[in-house]
Each structure stands twice: as C-alpha cells, then as structure tokens.
GROMACS .gro file of C-alpha atoms in nm:
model
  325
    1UNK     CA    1  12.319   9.451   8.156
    2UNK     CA    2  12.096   9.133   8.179
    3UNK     CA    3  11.722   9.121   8.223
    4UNK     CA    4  11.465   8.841   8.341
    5UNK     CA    5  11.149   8.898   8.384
    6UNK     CA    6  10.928   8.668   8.580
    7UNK     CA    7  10.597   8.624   8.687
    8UNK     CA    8  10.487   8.485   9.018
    9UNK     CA    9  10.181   8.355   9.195
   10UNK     CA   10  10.086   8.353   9.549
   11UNK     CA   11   9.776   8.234   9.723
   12UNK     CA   12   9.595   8.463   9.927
   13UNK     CA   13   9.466   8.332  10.273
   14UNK     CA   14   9.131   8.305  10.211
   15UNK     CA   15   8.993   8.538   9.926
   16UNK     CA   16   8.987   8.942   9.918
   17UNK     CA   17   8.707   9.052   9.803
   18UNK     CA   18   8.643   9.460   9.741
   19UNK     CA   19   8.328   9.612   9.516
   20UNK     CA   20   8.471   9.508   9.229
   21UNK     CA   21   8.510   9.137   9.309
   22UNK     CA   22   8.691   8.844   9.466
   23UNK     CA   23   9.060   8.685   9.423
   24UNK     CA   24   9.250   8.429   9.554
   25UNK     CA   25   9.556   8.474   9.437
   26UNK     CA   26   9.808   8.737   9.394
   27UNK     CA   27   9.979   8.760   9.060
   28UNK     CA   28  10.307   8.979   9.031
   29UNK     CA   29  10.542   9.037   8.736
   30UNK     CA   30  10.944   9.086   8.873
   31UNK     CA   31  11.202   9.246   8.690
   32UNK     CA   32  11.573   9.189   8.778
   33UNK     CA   33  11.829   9.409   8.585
   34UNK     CA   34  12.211   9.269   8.667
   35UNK     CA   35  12.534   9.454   8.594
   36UNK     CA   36  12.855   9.299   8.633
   37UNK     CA   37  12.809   9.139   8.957
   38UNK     CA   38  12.522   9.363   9.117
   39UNK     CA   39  12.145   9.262   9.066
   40UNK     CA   40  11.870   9.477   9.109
   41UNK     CA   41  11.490   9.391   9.139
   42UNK     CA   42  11.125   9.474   9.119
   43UNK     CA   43  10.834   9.408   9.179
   44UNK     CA   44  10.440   9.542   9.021
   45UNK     CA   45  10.087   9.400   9.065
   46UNK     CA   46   9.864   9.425   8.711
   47UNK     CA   47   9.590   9.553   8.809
   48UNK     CA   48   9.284   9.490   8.562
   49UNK     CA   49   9.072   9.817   8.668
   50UNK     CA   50   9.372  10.000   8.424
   51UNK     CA   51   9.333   9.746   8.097
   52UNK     CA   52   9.702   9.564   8.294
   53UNK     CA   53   9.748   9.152   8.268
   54UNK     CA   54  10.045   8.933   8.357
   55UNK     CA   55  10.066   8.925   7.951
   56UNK     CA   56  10.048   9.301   7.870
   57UNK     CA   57  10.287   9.371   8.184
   58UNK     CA   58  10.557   9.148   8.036
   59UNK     CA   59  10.539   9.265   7.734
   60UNK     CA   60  10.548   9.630   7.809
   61UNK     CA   61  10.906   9.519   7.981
   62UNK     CA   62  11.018   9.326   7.715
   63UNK     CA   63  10.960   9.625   7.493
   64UNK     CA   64  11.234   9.844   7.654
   65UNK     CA   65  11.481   9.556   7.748
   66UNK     CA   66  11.732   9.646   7.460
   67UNK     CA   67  11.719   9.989   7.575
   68UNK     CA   68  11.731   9.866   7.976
   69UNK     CA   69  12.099   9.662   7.842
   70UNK     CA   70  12.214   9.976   7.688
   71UNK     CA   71  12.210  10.173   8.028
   72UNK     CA   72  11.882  10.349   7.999
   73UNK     CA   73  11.827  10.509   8.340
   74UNK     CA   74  11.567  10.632   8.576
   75UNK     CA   75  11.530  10.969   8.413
   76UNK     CA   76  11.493  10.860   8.085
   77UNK     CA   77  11.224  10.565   8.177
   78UNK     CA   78  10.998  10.826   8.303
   79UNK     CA   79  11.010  10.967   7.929
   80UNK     CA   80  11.041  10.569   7.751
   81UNK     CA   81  10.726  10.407   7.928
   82UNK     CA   82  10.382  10.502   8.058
   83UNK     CA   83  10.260  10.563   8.414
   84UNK     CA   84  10.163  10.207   8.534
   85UNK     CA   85  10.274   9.855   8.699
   86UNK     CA   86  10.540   9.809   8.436
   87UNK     CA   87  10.748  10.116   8.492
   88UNK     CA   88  10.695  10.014   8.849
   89UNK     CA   89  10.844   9.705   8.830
   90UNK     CA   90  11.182   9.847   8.626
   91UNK     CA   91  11.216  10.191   8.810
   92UNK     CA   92  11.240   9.990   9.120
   93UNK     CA   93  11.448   9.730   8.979
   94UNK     CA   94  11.702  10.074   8.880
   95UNK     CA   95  11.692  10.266   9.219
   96UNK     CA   96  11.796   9.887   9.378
   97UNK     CA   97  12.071   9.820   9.132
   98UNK     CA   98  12.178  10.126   9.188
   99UNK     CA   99  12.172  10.089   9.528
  100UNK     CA  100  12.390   9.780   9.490
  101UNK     CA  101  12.640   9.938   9.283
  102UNK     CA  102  12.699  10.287   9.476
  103UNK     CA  103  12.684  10.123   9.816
  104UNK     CA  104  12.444  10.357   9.936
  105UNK     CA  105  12.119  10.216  10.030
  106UNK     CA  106  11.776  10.357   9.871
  107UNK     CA  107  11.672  10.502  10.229
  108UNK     CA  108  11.988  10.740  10.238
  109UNK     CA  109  11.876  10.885   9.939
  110UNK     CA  110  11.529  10.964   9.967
  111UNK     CA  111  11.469  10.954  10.350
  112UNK     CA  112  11.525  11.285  10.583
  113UNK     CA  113  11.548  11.115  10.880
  114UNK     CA  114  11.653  10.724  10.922
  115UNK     CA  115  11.347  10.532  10.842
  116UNK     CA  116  11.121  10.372  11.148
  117UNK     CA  117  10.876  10.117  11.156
  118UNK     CA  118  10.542  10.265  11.095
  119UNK     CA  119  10.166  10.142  11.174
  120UNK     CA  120   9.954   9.987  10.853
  121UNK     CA  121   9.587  10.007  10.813
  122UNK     CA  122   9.464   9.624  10.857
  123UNK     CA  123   9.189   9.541  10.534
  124UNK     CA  124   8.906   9.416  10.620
  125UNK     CA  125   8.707   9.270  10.266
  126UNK     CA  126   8.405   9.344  10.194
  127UNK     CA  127   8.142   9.128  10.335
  128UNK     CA  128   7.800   9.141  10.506
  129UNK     CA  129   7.776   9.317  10.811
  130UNK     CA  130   7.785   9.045  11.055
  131UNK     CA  131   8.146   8.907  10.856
  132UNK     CA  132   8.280   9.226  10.856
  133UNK     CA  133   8.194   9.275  11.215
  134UNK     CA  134   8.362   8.957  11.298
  135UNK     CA  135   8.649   9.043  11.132
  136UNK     CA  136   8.644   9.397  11.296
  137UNK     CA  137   8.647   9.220  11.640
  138UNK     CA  138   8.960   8.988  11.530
  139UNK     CA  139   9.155   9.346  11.465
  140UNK     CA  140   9.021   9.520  11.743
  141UNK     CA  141   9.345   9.601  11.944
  142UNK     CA  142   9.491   9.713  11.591
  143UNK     CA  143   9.508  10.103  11.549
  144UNK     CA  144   9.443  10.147  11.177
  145UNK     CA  145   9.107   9.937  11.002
  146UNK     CA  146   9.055  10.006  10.636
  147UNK     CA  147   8.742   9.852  10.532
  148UNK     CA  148   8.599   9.767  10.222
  149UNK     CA  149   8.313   9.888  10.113
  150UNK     CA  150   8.123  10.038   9.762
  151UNK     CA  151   7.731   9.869   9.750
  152UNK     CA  152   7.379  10.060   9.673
  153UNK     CA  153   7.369  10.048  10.085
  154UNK     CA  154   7.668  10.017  10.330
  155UNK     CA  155   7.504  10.184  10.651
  156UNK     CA  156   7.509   9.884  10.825
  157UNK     CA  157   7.865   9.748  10.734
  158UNK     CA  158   7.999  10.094  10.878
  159UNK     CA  159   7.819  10.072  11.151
  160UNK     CA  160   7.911   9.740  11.267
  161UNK     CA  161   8.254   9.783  11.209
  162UNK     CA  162   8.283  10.058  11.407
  163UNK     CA  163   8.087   9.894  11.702
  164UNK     CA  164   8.347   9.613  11.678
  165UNK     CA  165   8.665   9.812  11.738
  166UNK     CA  166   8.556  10.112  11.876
  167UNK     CA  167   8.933  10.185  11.922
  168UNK     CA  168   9.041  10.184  11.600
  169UNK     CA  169   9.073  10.437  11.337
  170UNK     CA  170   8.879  10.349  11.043
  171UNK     CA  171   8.931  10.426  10.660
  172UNK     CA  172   8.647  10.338  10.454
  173UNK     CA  173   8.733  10.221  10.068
  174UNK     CA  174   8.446  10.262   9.857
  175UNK     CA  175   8.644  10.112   9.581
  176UNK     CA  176   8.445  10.380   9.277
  177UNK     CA  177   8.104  10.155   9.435
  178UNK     CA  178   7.935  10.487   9.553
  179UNK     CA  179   7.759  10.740   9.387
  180UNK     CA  180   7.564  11.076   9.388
  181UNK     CA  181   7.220  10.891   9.502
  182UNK     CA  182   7.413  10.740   9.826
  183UNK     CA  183   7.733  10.938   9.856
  184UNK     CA  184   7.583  11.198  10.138
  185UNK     CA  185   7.400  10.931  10.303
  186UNK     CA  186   7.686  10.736  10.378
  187UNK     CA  187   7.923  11.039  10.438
  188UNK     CA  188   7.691  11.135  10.686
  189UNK     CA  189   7.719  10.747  10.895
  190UNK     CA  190   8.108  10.785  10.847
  191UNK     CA  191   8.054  11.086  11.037
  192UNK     CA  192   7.868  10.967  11.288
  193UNK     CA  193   8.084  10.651  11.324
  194UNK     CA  194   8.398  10.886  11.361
  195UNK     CA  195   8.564  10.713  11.043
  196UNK     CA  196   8.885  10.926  10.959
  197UNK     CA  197   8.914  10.880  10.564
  198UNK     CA  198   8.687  10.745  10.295
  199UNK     CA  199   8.866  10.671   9.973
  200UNK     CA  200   8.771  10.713   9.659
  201UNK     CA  201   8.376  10.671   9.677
  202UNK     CA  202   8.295  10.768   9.331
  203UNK     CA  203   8.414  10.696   9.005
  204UNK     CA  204   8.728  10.848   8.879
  205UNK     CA  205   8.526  11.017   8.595
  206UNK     CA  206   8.188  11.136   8.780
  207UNK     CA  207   8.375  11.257   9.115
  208UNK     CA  208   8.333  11.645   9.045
  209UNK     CA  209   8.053  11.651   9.260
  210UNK     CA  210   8.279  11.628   9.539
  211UNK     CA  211   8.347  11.986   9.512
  212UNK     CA  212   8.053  12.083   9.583
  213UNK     CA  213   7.928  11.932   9.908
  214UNK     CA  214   8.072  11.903  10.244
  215UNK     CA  215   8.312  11.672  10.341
  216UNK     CA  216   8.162  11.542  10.683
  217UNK     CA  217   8.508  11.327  10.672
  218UNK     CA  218   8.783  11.360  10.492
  219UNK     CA  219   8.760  11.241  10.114
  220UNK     CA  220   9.101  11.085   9.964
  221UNK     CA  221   9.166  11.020   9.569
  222UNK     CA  222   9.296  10.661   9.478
  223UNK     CA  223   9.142  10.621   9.106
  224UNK     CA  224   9.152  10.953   9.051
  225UNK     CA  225   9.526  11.040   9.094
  226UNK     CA  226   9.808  10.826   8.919
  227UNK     CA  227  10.081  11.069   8.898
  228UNK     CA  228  10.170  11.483   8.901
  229UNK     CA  229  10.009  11.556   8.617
  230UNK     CA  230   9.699  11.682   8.720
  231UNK     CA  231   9.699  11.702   9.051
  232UNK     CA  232   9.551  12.075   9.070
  233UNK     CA  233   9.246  11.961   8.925
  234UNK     CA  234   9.151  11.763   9.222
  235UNK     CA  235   9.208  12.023   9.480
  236UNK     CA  236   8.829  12.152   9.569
  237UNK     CA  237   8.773  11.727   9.545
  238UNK     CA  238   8.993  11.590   9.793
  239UNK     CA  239   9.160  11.621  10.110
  240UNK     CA  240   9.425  11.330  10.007
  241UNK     CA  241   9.616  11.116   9.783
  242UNK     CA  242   9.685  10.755   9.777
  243UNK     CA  243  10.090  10.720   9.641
  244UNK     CA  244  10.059  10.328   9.501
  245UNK     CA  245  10.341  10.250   9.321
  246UNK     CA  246  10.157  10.072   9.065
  247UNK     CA  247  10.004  10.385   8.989
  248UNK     CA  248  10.273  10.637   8.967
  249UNK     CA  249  10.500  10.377   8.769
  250UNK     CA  250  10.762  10.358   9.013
  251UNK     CA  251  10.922  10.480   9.308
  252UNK     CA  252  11.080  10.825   9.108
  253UNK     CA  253  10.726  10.901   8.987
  254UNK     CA  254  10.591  10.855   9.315
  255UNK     CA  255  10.841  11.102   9.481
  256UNK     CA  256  10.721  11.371   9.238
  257UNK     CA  257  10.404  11.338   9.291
  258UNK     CA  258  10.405  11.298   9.654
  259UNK     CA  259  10.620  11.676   9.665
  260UNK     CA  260  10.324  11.794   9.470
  261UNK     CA  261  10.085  11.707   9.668
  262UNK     CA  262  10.247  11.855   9.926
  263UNK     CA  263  10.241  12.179   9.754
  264UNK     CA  264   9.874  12.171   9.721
  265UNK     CA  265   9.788  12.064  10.082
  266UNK     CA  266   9.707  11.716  10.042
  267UNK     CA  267   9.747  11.518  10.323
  268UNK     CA  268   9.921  11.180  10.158
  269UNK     CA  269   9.842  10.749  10.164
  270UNK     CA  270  10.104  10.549  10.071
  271UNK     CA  271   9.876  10.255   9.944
  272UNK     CA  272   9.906   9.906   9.741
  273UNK     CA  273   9.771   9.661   9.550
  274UNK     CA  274   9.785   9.302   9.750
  275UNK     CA  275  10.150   9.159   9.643
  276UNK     CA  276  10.461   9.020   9.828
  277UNK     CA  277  10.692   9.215  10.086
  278UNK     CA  278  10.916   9.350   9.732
  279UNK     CA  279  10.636   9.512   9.658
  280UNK     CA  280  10.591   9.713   9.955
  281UNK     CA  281  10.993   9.769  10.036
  282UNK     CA  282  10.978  10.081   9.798
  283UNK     CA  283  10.655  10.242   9.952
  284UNK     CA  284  10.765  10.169  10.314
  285UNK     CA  285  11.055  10.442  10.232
  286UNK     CA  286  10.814  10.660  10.093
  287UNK     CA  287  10.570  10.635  10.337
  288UNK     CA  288  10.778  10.772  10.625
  289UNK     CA  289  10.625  11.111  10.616
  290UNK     CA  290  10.235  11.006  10.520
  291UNK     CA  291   9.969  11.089  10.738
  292UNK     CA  292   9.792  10.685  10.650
  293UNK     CA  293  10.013  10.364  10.564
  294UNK     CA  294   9.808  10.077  10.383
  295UNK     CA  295  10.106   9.839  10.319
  296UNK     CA  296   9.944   9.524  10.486
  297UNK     CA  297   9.944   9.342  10.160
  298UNK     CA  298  10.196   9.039  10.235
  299UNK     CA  299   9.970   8.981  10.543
  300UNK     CA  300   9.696   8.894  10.348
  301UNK     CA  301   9.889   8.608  10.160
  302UNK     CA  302   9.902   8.231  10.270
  303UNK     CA  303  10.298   8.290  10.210
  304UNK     CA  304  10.522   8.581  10.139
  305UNK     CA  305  10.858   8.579   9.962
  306UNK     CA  306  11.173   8.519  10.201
  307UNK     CA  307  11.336   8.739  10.298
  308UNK     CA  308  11.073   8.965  10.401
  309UNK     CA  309  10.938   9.280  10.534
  310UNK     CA  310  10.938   9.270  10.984
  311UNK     CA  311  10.594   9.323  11.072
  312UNK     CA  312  10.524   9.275  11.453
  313UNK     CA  313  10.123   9.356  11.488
  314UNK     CA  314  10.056   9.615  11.283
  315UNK     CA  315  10.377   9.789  11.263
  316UNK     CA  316  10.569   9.756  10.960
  317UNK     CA  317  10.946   9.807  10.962
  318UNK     CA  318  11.181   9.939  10.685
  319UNK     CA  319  11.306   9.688  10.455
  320UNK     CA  320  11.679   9.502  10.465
  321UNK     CA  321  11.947   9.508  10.250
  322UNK     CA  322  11.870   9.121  10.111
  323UNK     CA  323  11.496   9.223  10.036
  324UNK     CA  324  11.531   9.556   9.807
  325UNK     CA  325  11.708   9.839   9.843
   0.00000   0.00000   0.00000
C-alpha cells in the first residue's frame, strides 16, 4: 500500500461565523491509501474546539502510515488511533478502498434500503437580527433552517428568524454560547417560535443541568457526544445526537454509535463541520435513517471539489462511484 496525505484549502462564500467566531476558509486534510491499482480516499475537517490543526492532523496520519502499508484494517484502527478528524480521514479512506477492491459499493454494505436523496438543514451564521432575518427570507421556501446562535441574549435573532420563514423548520445551534442564567429564557422563545431542535446550548462540561428542567423543545448533544462510549450518561440530558464524522473518527465509529443511540432512544443528526462534498459522501449513507440531516457544508463554499455531491435545493443525493464510495 501507498499513502499521501494532503491538505487542501477552500474559500468559503462569504465568512461563517458561529459563537465561537468567524472563517473564511475551509481547511481539510485527505488521505488516499492505494493498493495495486485501487485508490481509496478521505476526507476530515480539524476542528480547533478539540486541540486539532492541519499540523497535528497530518501528523497523527503520518504516525500510523507504516502500519496503514502493512494492511492494518478498519477494526484494528479503531484500537491504533483516537476518536477524532484523523481516524476520520483514514477509516474513510479504508471502507472506499475497500469498496474499490470488492466491487461492492459502501451503500450495499451499510444501507437497508437503496439510499435516496434526503433534505439538509440550510445554516444560517450568526448575525444580528436584522442579517439573520435577511438571510431567513433568502431560505424561506427551504424546509430545514439551522441557525446559529450562542450570545448573553438571542430572543430577538429567534424571533426574527422565525418571522422570516414561517414555513420552515428551525434548529437552533447554540454552539456551547448558552448557559444556566439564559438557557430557560431562550428555551422558552424556541418554544414559542415552534423551533424543532436546539443543539448543544451549554457547554459540554456544565450541561447536567439539562436533566433537570423541562425540555420546552427538544435538546440534542453535539459537544457532548463523540462516540459510544458514554452515551448512557447523557440520557436524562438529551433527546438527540449529532453523528459528525469528525467526531466519531470515521464512518465505522459512527455506525456504532449511531446503533447505540438507537438503543437508548435518541432520535439521531447526522451533522458536519463545513468541508467539501468527500466530506459529506460518508455521512449522506449514514444519514438515511436520521430524523435531521445538516450536510449543507459544500454549499457554503465559493467552490467544491469535482466531482461532487447532486444537490437540487435542499435535497442532497447519495454520492457516485467517482466521488467516494
């Protein structure tokens, strides 16, 4: 086996801007693992909140590459490297070689049912009211808003997003930015603004208060859940789980923790972080059964890789053959 790992950049149209802060750019790390004739590849998004650069990414790749050319597989990955974008990148690289060298595509393996297009949540960044109510009005006729939130006060941005697209489902995305001086207030205007999911509006490590108070709307763990291990803890918490990829370290982490959750009644997001079409290829797949979709990250770039993933409005469509899988 060869390996080549490569990292990419690609501008974001405009800027994406969430509690945390603002970008411009997306930057992914790729791994391609070829054997013989067959080549294999994926693709993670470091994500600073978990300690993760371009530069740590590679190097956590590099670190397993003579065990990657000796045939180390799937199974034993899960065992050789952490939870994280990494893993990601070479479990998905491993379920598309093998893919390539079976001739049985990803889909026949892990789907039920042939795969369908499916509807994404459109972002809308975090802004002041009157942006994010502009931007709400641009995705009116879309069915699924997620929208960026996490200040000292959002009342306002709710409420003019939902007076925008009165249509639309919303998913708020606190982003950690709440906390237990504001949490009920602003459960209580997603309430009253019929918003269908808030995400993760605490802090991973202060969210135990959740099981304690009412859940006006449904409260879903992002931060707080990375893989299986765990899970039970966050039962009296949450409602659901956001599956990113980037999380879980891969696509065969992702499936284990997504038939967990199951198991404990979690309804299930199959999120992202913002990168190109290969990112998303893996989650579309695992996404066919989730109650939310948030795979609208290519759409937020200037320009995706070729080929991509079909998106016609907000309906995103299982990936080909030439993209992954």
């Amino acid at each position: 086996r060869r390996i080549l790992i490569a990292t990419e950049r690609f501008p974001i149209a405009g800027s994406f801007t969430i509690a945390r802060g603002s970008k411009t750019e997306a930057v992914v790390v790729t791994c391609r693992i070829t054997e013989g004739q067959a080549s294999g590849i994926g693709e993670c998004v470091p994500y600073p909140r978990y300690n993760e650069t371009p530069q740590s990414v590679c190097a956590e790749i590099e670190a397993v590459n003579a065990d990657l050319a000796n045939g180390l597989t799937r199974e034993e990955l899960i065992l050789r490297m952490k939870p994280g974008a990494a893993r990601n990148a070479v479990d998905c690289a491993l379920w598309d070689l093998e893919s390539k060298l079976s001739g049985t595509p990803v889909q026949n393996r892990i789907c039920s049912t042939p795969p369908t297009a499916l509807p994404t949540a459109m972002t809308i960044t975090l802004g002041n009211p009157e942006q994010m109510a502009e931007a709400a009005r641009r995705l009116a006729d879309f069915p699924i808003l997620k929208v960026k939130v996490g200040t000292a006060d959002d009342t306002a941005r709710i409420r003019a997003v939902a007076s925008a697209a009165p249509a639309a489902r919303i998913i708020l995305d606190a982003n950690e930015g709440w906390n237990s001086g504001n949490l009920r207030a602003h459960m209580d205007v997603a309430a009253e603004c019929r918003v269908q999911l808030i995400e993760q509006p605490l802090p991973a490590g202060d969210d135990a208060m959740l099981g304690d108070i009412p859940h006006p709307v449904p409260v879903c763990a992002d931060e707080s859940v990375h893989t299986a291990e765990g899970l039970d803890r966050l039962v009296a918490r949450y409602d659901a789980i956001n599956i990113k990829l980037d999380k879980t370290g891969g696509l065969t982490a992702a499936l284990e923790l997504r038939s967990a959750a199951r198991k404990h009644g979690f309804a299930i997001m199959v999120g992202c972080m913002v990168g190109t079409s290969l990112s998303m290829a893996p989650a579309v797949l695992l996404a066919q059964d989730a109650e939310f979709v948030d795979l609208d990250g290519p759409l937020l770039l200037a320009r995706d890789r070729s080929p991509a993933l079909h998106y016609a409005g907000a309906l995103v469509s299982p990936p080909a053959p030439g993209l992954w899988g």
